[in-house]
mmCIF file of C-alpha atoms in Angstrom:
data_model
loop_
_atom_site.group_PDB
_atom_site.id
_atom_site.type_symbol
_atom_site.label_atom_id
_atom_site.label_comp_id
_atom_site.label_asym_id
_atom_site.label_seq_id
_atom_site.Cartn_x
_atom_site.Cartn_y
_atom_site.Cartn_z
ATOM 1 C CA MET A 1 -0.016 -0.432 -0.057
ATOM 2 C CA GLU A 2 2.738 2.364 0.833
ATOM 3 C CA THR A 3 4.487 1.836 -1.750
ATOM 4 C CA SER A 4 1.444 2.206 -4.204
ATOM 5 C CA MET A 5 0.536 6.078 -2.271
ATOM 6 C CA MET A 6 4.257 6.751 -3.507
ATOM 7 C CA THR A 7 3.486 5.783 -7.246
ATOM 8 C CA SER A 8 0.316 7.096 -7.189
ATOM 9 C CA ARG A 9 2.130 10.304 -5.780
ATOM 10 C CA ARG A 10 5.132 10.612 -8.170
ATOM 11 C CA GLY A 11 2.449 10.273 -10.638
ATOM 12 C CA LEU A 12 0.805 13.332 -9.457
ATOM 13 C CA LEU A 13 4.041 15.102 -9.292
ATOM 14 C CA TYR A 14 4.845 14.599 -13.097
ATOM 15 C CA ALA A 15 1.055 16.079 -14.231
ATOM 16 C CA ALA A 16 1.950 18.896 -12.240
ATOM 17 C CA GLY A 17 5.796 18.783 -13.811
ATOM 18 C CA ALA A 18 6.880 19.117 -10.252
ATOM 19 C CA LEU A 19 9.759 17.370 -10.301
ATOM 20 C CA PRO A 20 13.199 18.230 -11.752
ATOM 21 C CA VAL A 21 12.938 19.513 -15.061
ATOM 22 C CA ALA A 22 16.149 20.702 -17.629
ATOM 23 C CA ALA A 23 16.305 24.182 -18.416
ATOM 24 C CA LEU A 24 15.259 24.641 -21.843
ATOM 25 C CA ALA A 25 18.044 24.947 -24.601
ATOM 26 C CA GLY A 26 18.111 27.521 -27.279
ATOM 27 C CA CYS A 27 16.889 30.587 -25.190
ATOM 28 C CA ALA A 28 18.065 33.800 -26.298
ATOM 29 C CA HIS A 29 19.231 37.124 -24.142
ATOM 30 C CA GLN A 30 20.244 34.057 -21.304
ATOM 31 C CA PRO A 31 22.954 36.066 -18.878
ATOM 32 C CA SER A 32 26.637 34.980 -17.931
ATOM 33 C CA ARG A 33 27.438 32.655 -15.741
ATOM 34 C CA ASP A 34 28.534 35.211 -13.476
ATOM 35 C CA GLN A 35 25.244 37.360 -13.724
ATOM 36 C CA ARG A 36 22.985 34.697 -13.302
ATOM 37 C CA THR A 37 20.217 34.287 -10.012
ATOM 38 C CA HIS A 38 20.304 31.668 -7.443
ATOM 39 C CA PHE A 39 16.038 31.896 -6.546
ATOM 40 C CA VAL A 40 15.595 29.779 -3.497
ATOM 41 C CA LEU A 41 11.254 29.506 -3.745
ATOM 42 C CA VAL A 42 9.931 28.421 -0.579
ATOM 43 C CA HIS A 43 6.427 27.402 -0.439
ATOM 44 C CA GLY A 44 3.645 28.207 2.242
ATOM 45 C CA ALA A 45 1.323 26.439 4.294
ATOM 46 C CA TRP A 46 -0.034 23.280 3.716
ATOM 47 C CA HIS A 47 2.185 22.826 0.010
ATOM 48 C CA GLY A 48 5.196 22.140 -1.128
ATOM 49 C CA ALA A 49 7.803 22.606 -3.777
ATOM 50 C CA TRP A 50 5.872 21.012 -6.082
ATOM 51 C CA CYS A 51 3.675 24.266 -5.870
ATOM 52 C CA TRP A 52 6.405 26.232 -8.043
ATOM 53 C CA ASN A 53 6.184 23.714 -10.481
ATOM 54 C CA LYS A 54 4.828 26.449 -13.656
ATOM 55 C CA VAL A 55 7.339 29.365 -11.872
ATOM 56 C CA ILE A 56 11.023 26.924 -12.381
ATOM 57 C CA PRO A 57 11.077 26.324 -16.083
ATOM 58 C CA ARG A 58 10.018 29.476 -16.990
ATOM 59 C CA LEU A 59 13.606 30.694 -14.467
ATOM 60 C CA ARG A 60 15.452 28.477 -15.666
ATOM 61 C CA GLU A 61 14.765 29.000 -19.860
ATOM 62 C CA ARG A 62 15.998 32.546 -18.660
ATOM 63 C CA GLY A 63 19.605 31.219 -17.198
ATOM 64 C CA HIS A 64 19.358 31.135 -13.960
ATOM 65 C CA GLN A 65 19.879 28.337 -10.727
ATOM 66 C CA VAL A 66 16.359 28.203 -8.993
ATOM 67 C CA THR A 67 15.644 26.098 -6.313
ATOM 68 C CA ALA A 68 12.668 24.754 -4.200
ATOM 69 C CA VAL A 69 12.187 23.436 -0.923
ATOM 70 C CA ASP A 70 10.303 21.211 0.798
ATOM 71 C CA LEU A 71 10.026 22.532 4.236
ATOM 72 C CA PRO A 72 9.930 19.769 7.438
ATOM 73 C CA GLY A 73 6.714 18.730 7.741
ATOM 74 C CA ARG A 74 6.156 17.265 4.185
ATOM 75 C CA TRP A 75 4.823 13.515 3.333
ATOM 76 C CA ILE A 76 5.037 12.128 6.790
ATOM 77 C CA GLN A 77 2.282 11.162 9.442
ATOM 78 C CA PRO A 78 0.570 14.277 10.997
ATOM 79 C CA SER A 79 1.588 12.329 14.737
ATOM 80 C CA ALA A 80 5.234 13.298 13.115
ATOM 81 C CA MET A 81 5.301 16.346 13.765
ATOM 82 C CA ALA A 82 5.419 17.601 17.682
ATOM 83 C CA SER A 83 9.113 17.006 17.250
ATOM 84 C CA ILE A 84 9.097 20.008 14.484
ATOM 85 C CA LYS A 85 10.775 23.223 15.742
ATOM 86 C CA ALA A 86 10.848 27.115 13.871
ATOM 87 C CA GLU A 87 14.762 26.930 13.164
ATOM 88 C CA ASP A 88 13.634 23.245 11.479
ATOM 89 C CA TYR A 89 12.106 25.407 8.660
ATOM 90 C CA ALA A 90 14.770 28.435 8.644
ATOM 91 C CA ARG A 91 17.703 24.929 8.971
ATOM 92 C CA VAL A 92 16.244 23.319 5.821
ATOM 93 C CA VAL A 93 16.235 27.079 3.500
ATOM 94 C CA GLU A 94 19.433 28.041 5.659
ATOM 95 C CA GLN A 95 21.627 24.896 4.292
ATOM 96 C CA VAL A 96 20.676 25.596 0.238
ATOM 97 C CA VAL A 97 21.751 29.480 0.761
ATOM 98 C CA ARG A 98 25.332 28.017 2.638
ATOM 99 C CA ASN A 99 26.301 25.936 -0.150
ATOM 100 C CA SER A 100 25.450 28.399 -2.734
ATOM 101 C CA ASP A 101 28.823 29.829 -4.784
ATOM 102 C CA ARG A 102 26.329 33.369 -4.819
ATOM 103 C CA PRO A 103 24.064 35.657 -2.814
ATOM 104 C CA VAL A 104 20.693 33.983 -3.125
ATOM 105 C CA VAL A 105 17.020 35.647 -3.804
ATOM 106 C CA LEU A 106 14.862 33.694 -1.614
ATOM 107 C CA VAL A 107 11.611 33.910 -2.531
ATOM 108 C CA GLY A 108 8.559 32.653 0.260
ATOM 109 C CA HIS A 109 4.599 32.507 -0.549
ATOM 110 C CA SER A 110 1.895 32.793 2.336
ATOM 111 C CA LEU A 111 3.239 31.099 5.618
ATOM 112 C CA GLY A 112 6.548 30.425 4.341
ATOM 113 C CA GLY A 113 7.317 34.826 3.975
ATOM 114 C CA ALA A 114 8.423 34.490 8.181
ATOM 115 C CA THR A 115 10.949 31.506 6.707
ATOM 116 C CA VAL A 116 12.923 33.692 4.594
ATOM 117 C CA SER A 117 12.595 36.402 7.329
ATOM 118 C CA MET A 118 14.466 34.112 9.951
ATOM 119 C CA VAL A 119 16.443 33.178 7.453
ATOM 120 C CA ALA A 120 17.019 36.947 6.236
ATOM 121 C CA GLU A 121 18.378 37.320 9.230
ATOM 122 C CA THR A 122 20.542 34.273 9.925
ATOM 123 C CA CYS A 123 22.439 34.565 6.324
ATOM 124 C CA SER A 124 21.954 38.657 5.611
ATOM 125 C CA SER A 125 25.423 38.383 4.157
ATOM 126 C CA GLN A 126 24.706 35.243 1.487
ATOM 127 C CA VAL A 127 21.414 37.085 0.819
ATOM 128 C CA ARG A 128 20.809 39.622 -2.237
ATOM 129 C CA ARG A 129 17.205 40.160 -0.865
ATOM 130 C CA SER A 130 13.980 38.957 0.193
ATOM 131 C CA VAL A 131 10.277 38.588 -2.275
ATOM 132 C CA TYR A 132 7.216 38.107 -0.438
ATOM 133 C CA LEU A 133 4.942 36.650 -2.404
ATOM 134 C CA SER A 134 1.451 37.298 -0.820
ATOM 135 C CA ALA A 135 3.146 36.982 2.385
ATOM 136 C CA PHE A 136 3.724 37.167 5.737
ATOM 137 C CA LEU A 137 6.258 40.253 6.409
ATOM 138 C CA VAL A 138 5.364 39.628 10.267
ATOM 139 C CA PRO A 139 8.110 42.291 12.051
ATOM 140 C CA ASN A 140 10.074 41.825 14.553
ATOM 141 C CA GLY A 141 8.733 40.505 17.554
ATOM 142 C CA ALA A 142 5.630 39.141 15.779
ATOM 143 C CA SER A 143 3.902 35.954 15.313
ATOM 144 C CA VAL A 144 1.770 35.224 12.029
ATOM 145 C CA GLY A 145 -0.952 34.017 13.512
ATOM 146 C CA ALA A 146 -0.375 37.381 15.188
ATOM 147 C CA VAL A 147 -0.486 39.201 12.428
ATOM 148 C CA ALA A 148 -4.008 36.798 10.979
ATOM 149 C CA SER A 149 -5.616 37.240 13.631
ATOM 150 C CA LYS A 150 -6.425 41.478 12.618
ATOM 151 C CA ASP A 151 -6.911 40.283 8.969
ATOM 152 C CA LYS A 152 -10.808 41.323 8.891
ATOM 153 C CA GLY A 153 -10.982 40.246 5.561
ATOM 154 C CA THR A 154 -9.144 36.500 5.223
ATOM 155 C CA LEU A 155 -11.599 33.185 4.581
ATOM 156 C CA ILE A 156 -9.284 31.280 6.056
ATOM 157 C CA PRO A 157 -11.111 29.957 9.846
ATOM 158 C CA ARG A 158 -14.049 28.703 6.737
ATOM 159 C CA ALA A 159 -10.975 26.684 4.905
ATOM 160 C CA VAL A 160 -8.595 25.344 7.402
ATOM 161 C CA LEU A 161 -9.530 22.073 9.730
ATOM 162 C CA ARG A 162 -7.188 21.642 12.770
ATOM 163 C CA ASP A 163 -6.187 18.862 14.514
ATOM 164 C CA ALA A 164 -6.062 19.397 18.418
ATOM 165 C CA VAL A 165 -4.033 16.139 19.171
ATOM 166 C CA THR A 166 -1.511 16.205 16.831
ATOM 167 C CA ASN A 167 -1.422 20.332 16.381
ATOM 168 C CA THR A 168 -1.938 20.543 12.829
ATOM 169 C CA SER A 169 -3.942 22.076 10.075
ATOM 170 C CA SER A 170 -5.260 21.076 7.361
ATOM 171 C CA ILE A 171 -7.277 22.818 3.690
ATOM 172 C CA ASN A 172 -11.435 21.348 3.839
ATOM 173 C CA PRO A 173 -11.880 20.424 0.376
ATOM 174 C CA ALA A 174 -15.057 22.005 -0.049
ATOM 175 C CA PHE A 175 -13.919 25.635 0.980
ATOM 176 C CA ALA A 176 -10.575 25.063 -1.221
ATOM 177 C CA ARG A 177 -11.086 26.694 -4.709
ATOM 178 C CA GLU A 178 -13.234 29.706 -2.715
ATOM 179 C CA VAL A 179 -9.814 30.840 -0.565
ATOM 180 C CA PHE A 180 -7.063 29.360 -2.042
ATOM 181 C CA TYR A 181 -7.333 28.904 -5.666
ATOM 182 C CA GLY A 182 -9.904 31.581 -7.064
ATOM 183 C CA ASP A 183 -8.492 32.071 -10.678
ATOM 184 C CA CYS A 184 -7.076 28.495 -11.313
ATOM 185 C CA THR A 185 -7.887 25.860 -13.249
ATOM 186 C CA ALA A 186 -10.115 22.514 -12.280
ATOM 187 C CA GLU A 187 -7.283 20.393 -13.475
ATOM 188 C CA ASP A 188 -4.703 22.514 -11.448
ATOM 189 C CA ILE A 189 -6.703 22.610 -8.017
ATOM 190 C CA ARG A 190 -7.740 18.591 -8.361
ATOM 191 C CA ILE A 191 -4.203 17.711 -8.261
ATOM 192 C CA ALA A 192 -3.381 20.993 -6.054
ATOM 193 C CA LEU A 193 -5.642 19.396 -2.791
ATOM 194 C CA GLN A 194 -3.820 15.263 -3.503
ATOM 195 C CA LEU A 195 -0.502 16.539 -2.717
ATOM 196 C CA LEU A 196 -1.351 19.304 0.211
ATOM 197 C CA SER A 197 0.092 18.066 3.444
ATOM 198 C CA PRO A 198 -0.978 18.589 6.945
ATOM 199 C CA GLU A 199 0.824 21.622 8.373
ATOM 200 C CA PRO A 200 2.469 21.750 12.253
ATOM 201 C CA GLY A 201 0.984 24.711 13.848
ATOM 202 C CA VAL A 202 4.805 25.602 15.005
ATOM 203 C CA MET A 203 5.769 28.082 12.637
ATOM 204 C CA ASN A 204 1.959 30.581 13.577
ATOM 205 C CA ARG A 205 2.835 30.580 16.899
ATOM 206 C CA HIS A 206 6.889 31.476 15.785
ATOM 207 C CA GLN A 207 7.442 34.916 17.269
ATOM 208 C CA LEU A 208 9.874 35.828 15.108
ATOM 209 C CA ASN A 209 13.459 37.328 15.989
ATOM 210 C CA LEU A 210 15.082 40.347 13.837
ATOM 211 C CA SER A 211 17.948 43.013 13.551
ATOM 212 C CA ALA A 212 18.407 46.021 11.887
ATOM 213 C CA GLN A 213 21.986 44.387 11.716
ATOM 214 C CA ALA A 214 21.331 42.076 9.971
ATOM 215 C CA TYR A 215 17.136 41.345 8.687
ATOM 216 C CA GLY A 216 17.685 45.225 7.974
ATOM 217 C CA LYS A 217 20.478 44.803 5.834
ATOM 218 C CA VAL A 218 18.624 42.254 3.221
ATOM 219 C CA ASP A 219 16.501 44.531 0.222
ATOM 220 C CA ARG A 220 13.230 44.173 -0.204
ATOM 221 C CA ALA A 221 10.787 43.409 -1.957
ATOM 222 C CA TYR A 222 6.648 42.455 -2.317
ATOM 223 C CA ILE A 223 4.440 41.367 -5.392
ATOM 224 C CA GLU A 224 0.954 41.700 -3.843
ATOM 225 C CA CYS A 225 -2.327 39.731 -5.188
ATOM 226 C CA THR A 226 -4.831 41.923 -5.438
ATOM 227 C CA LEU A 227 -7.782 39.405 -5.018
ATOM 228 C CA ASP A 228 -6.286 37.359 -2.414
ATOM 229 C CA ARG A 229 -8.843 35.789 0.125
ATOM 230 C CA ALA A 230 -6.425 34.567 2.682
ATOM 231 C CA ILE A 231 -4.535 37.203 2.900
ATOM 232 C CA SER A 232 -6.166 40.747 1.947
ATOM 233 C CA ILE A 233 -5.074 43.090 0.585
ATOM 234 C CA GLU A 234 -5.436 45.795 2.887
ATOM 235 C CA THR A 235 -3.320 43.273 4.701
ATOM 236 C CA GLN A 236 -0.925 43.035 2.616
ATOM 237 C CA ARG A 237 -0.541 46.537 2.003
ATOM 238 C CA GLU A 238 -0.276 47.329 6.002
ATOM 239 C CA MET A 239 2.392 44.662 6.017
ATOM 240 C CA GLN A 240 3.734 46.706 3.507
ATOM 241 C CA ALA A 241 3.673 49.673 5.319
ATOM 242 C CA ALA A 242 5.051 48.602 8.744
ATOM 243 C CA SER A 243 7.798 46.737 6.878
ATOM 244 C CA PRO A 244 8.559 49.234 3.523
ATOM 245 C CA CYS A 245 9.833 47.223 0.279
ATOM 246 C CA SER A 246 11.843 48.884 -2.207
ATOM 247 C CA ARG A 247 9.863 47.761 -4.822
ATOM 248 C CA VAL A 248 6.361 46.565 -4.804
ATOM 249 C CA ILE A 249 4.783 44.709 -8.072
ATOM 250 C CA THR A 250 0.797 44.301 -7.975
ATOM 251 C CA LEU A 251 -0.778 40.772 -9.496
ATOM 252 C CA GLN A 252 -4.308 40.672 -10.218
ATOM 253 C CA ALA A 253 -4.397 37.227 -8.751
ATOM 254 C CA SER A 254 -5.923 34.698 -6.088
ATOM 255 C CA HIS A 255 -3.962 34.183 -3.771
ATOM 256 C CA SER A 256 -1.690 30.892 -5.734
ATOM 257 C CA PRO A 257 -0.599 32.853 -8.651
ATOM 258 C CA PHE A 258 1.911 30.568 -9.226
ATOM 259 C CA LEU A 259 -0.411 27.693 -10.034
ATOM 260 C CA SER A 260 -2.781 30.693 -12.289
ATOM 261 C CA GLN A 261 -0.629 33.247 -13.493
ATOM 262 C CA PRO A 262 3.348 31.353 -13.285
ATOM 263 C CA ALA A 263 4.317 33.348 -16.647
ATOM 264 C CA GLU A 264 3.520 36.344 -14.338
ATOM 265 C CA VAL A 265 4.646 35.590 -11.316
ATOM 266 C CA ALA A 266 8.624 34.786 -13.230
ATOM 267 C CA ASN A 267 8.386 37.927 -14.316
ATOM 268 C CA ALA A 268 7.665 39.624 -11.446
ATOM 269 C CA LEU A 269 10.992 37.460 -10.027
ATOM 270 C CA LEU A 270 12.897 38.000 -13.342
ATOM 271 C CA GLN A 271 12.248 41.740 -12.208
ATOM 272 C CA LEU A 272 14.433 41.319 -9.209
ATOM 273 C CA ALA A 273 16.546 39.301 -10.415
#
């Protein structure tokens, strides 16, 4: 049964284009090796590296290096998540950053924004820019949960199922389109729902420890999504006002533009490379 499930998951990843793909040949305007940007893509809650499947080849075909990480808690049973700490999330990304041969551009979606901020603090000299894609841009001393609780426009509470025994949460499929995938195709939603994982509660509660000397020296950019019903556009802009960004790019998109508008997401990232 376990082998069958893994085979099924692997088939879905192939269908979604989420397994590693070769860079496309014959593309114009590729940067030289020294000019290449290393994008490190950090997914949000319940998702995995697979959610960037449509964006990755668009960046690679322009000659850039791309690493999409799987944060802790993917592909394991909820009962095994109790020991996961916020630092474990950051450690996965830190390893990629420290092994890179050049300063990276971190890209965090949704809850992944908190991990991006943590890594900008611990690896500031190796991060050229942090990009928040409809993500939680949380100030020092605050938590994602504290910011999210003030969002009067979010529909997340109706879409999230919480398990008090394992301290995890998952997405109620009945509300997935309305809250997370408003402008996605039915096929993209079908595949996504089969790849989602329960999410440990630790990152939602974790208070960020960010300093002006490290995190504060890393350039920040924000890609806001005006049709987002998970993190309202009002909250996105309140976070930007509290933590100013050097650049803001606006997409007329829902919470998951990596699925619905991958070309636009890739183009935005290329502008920020």
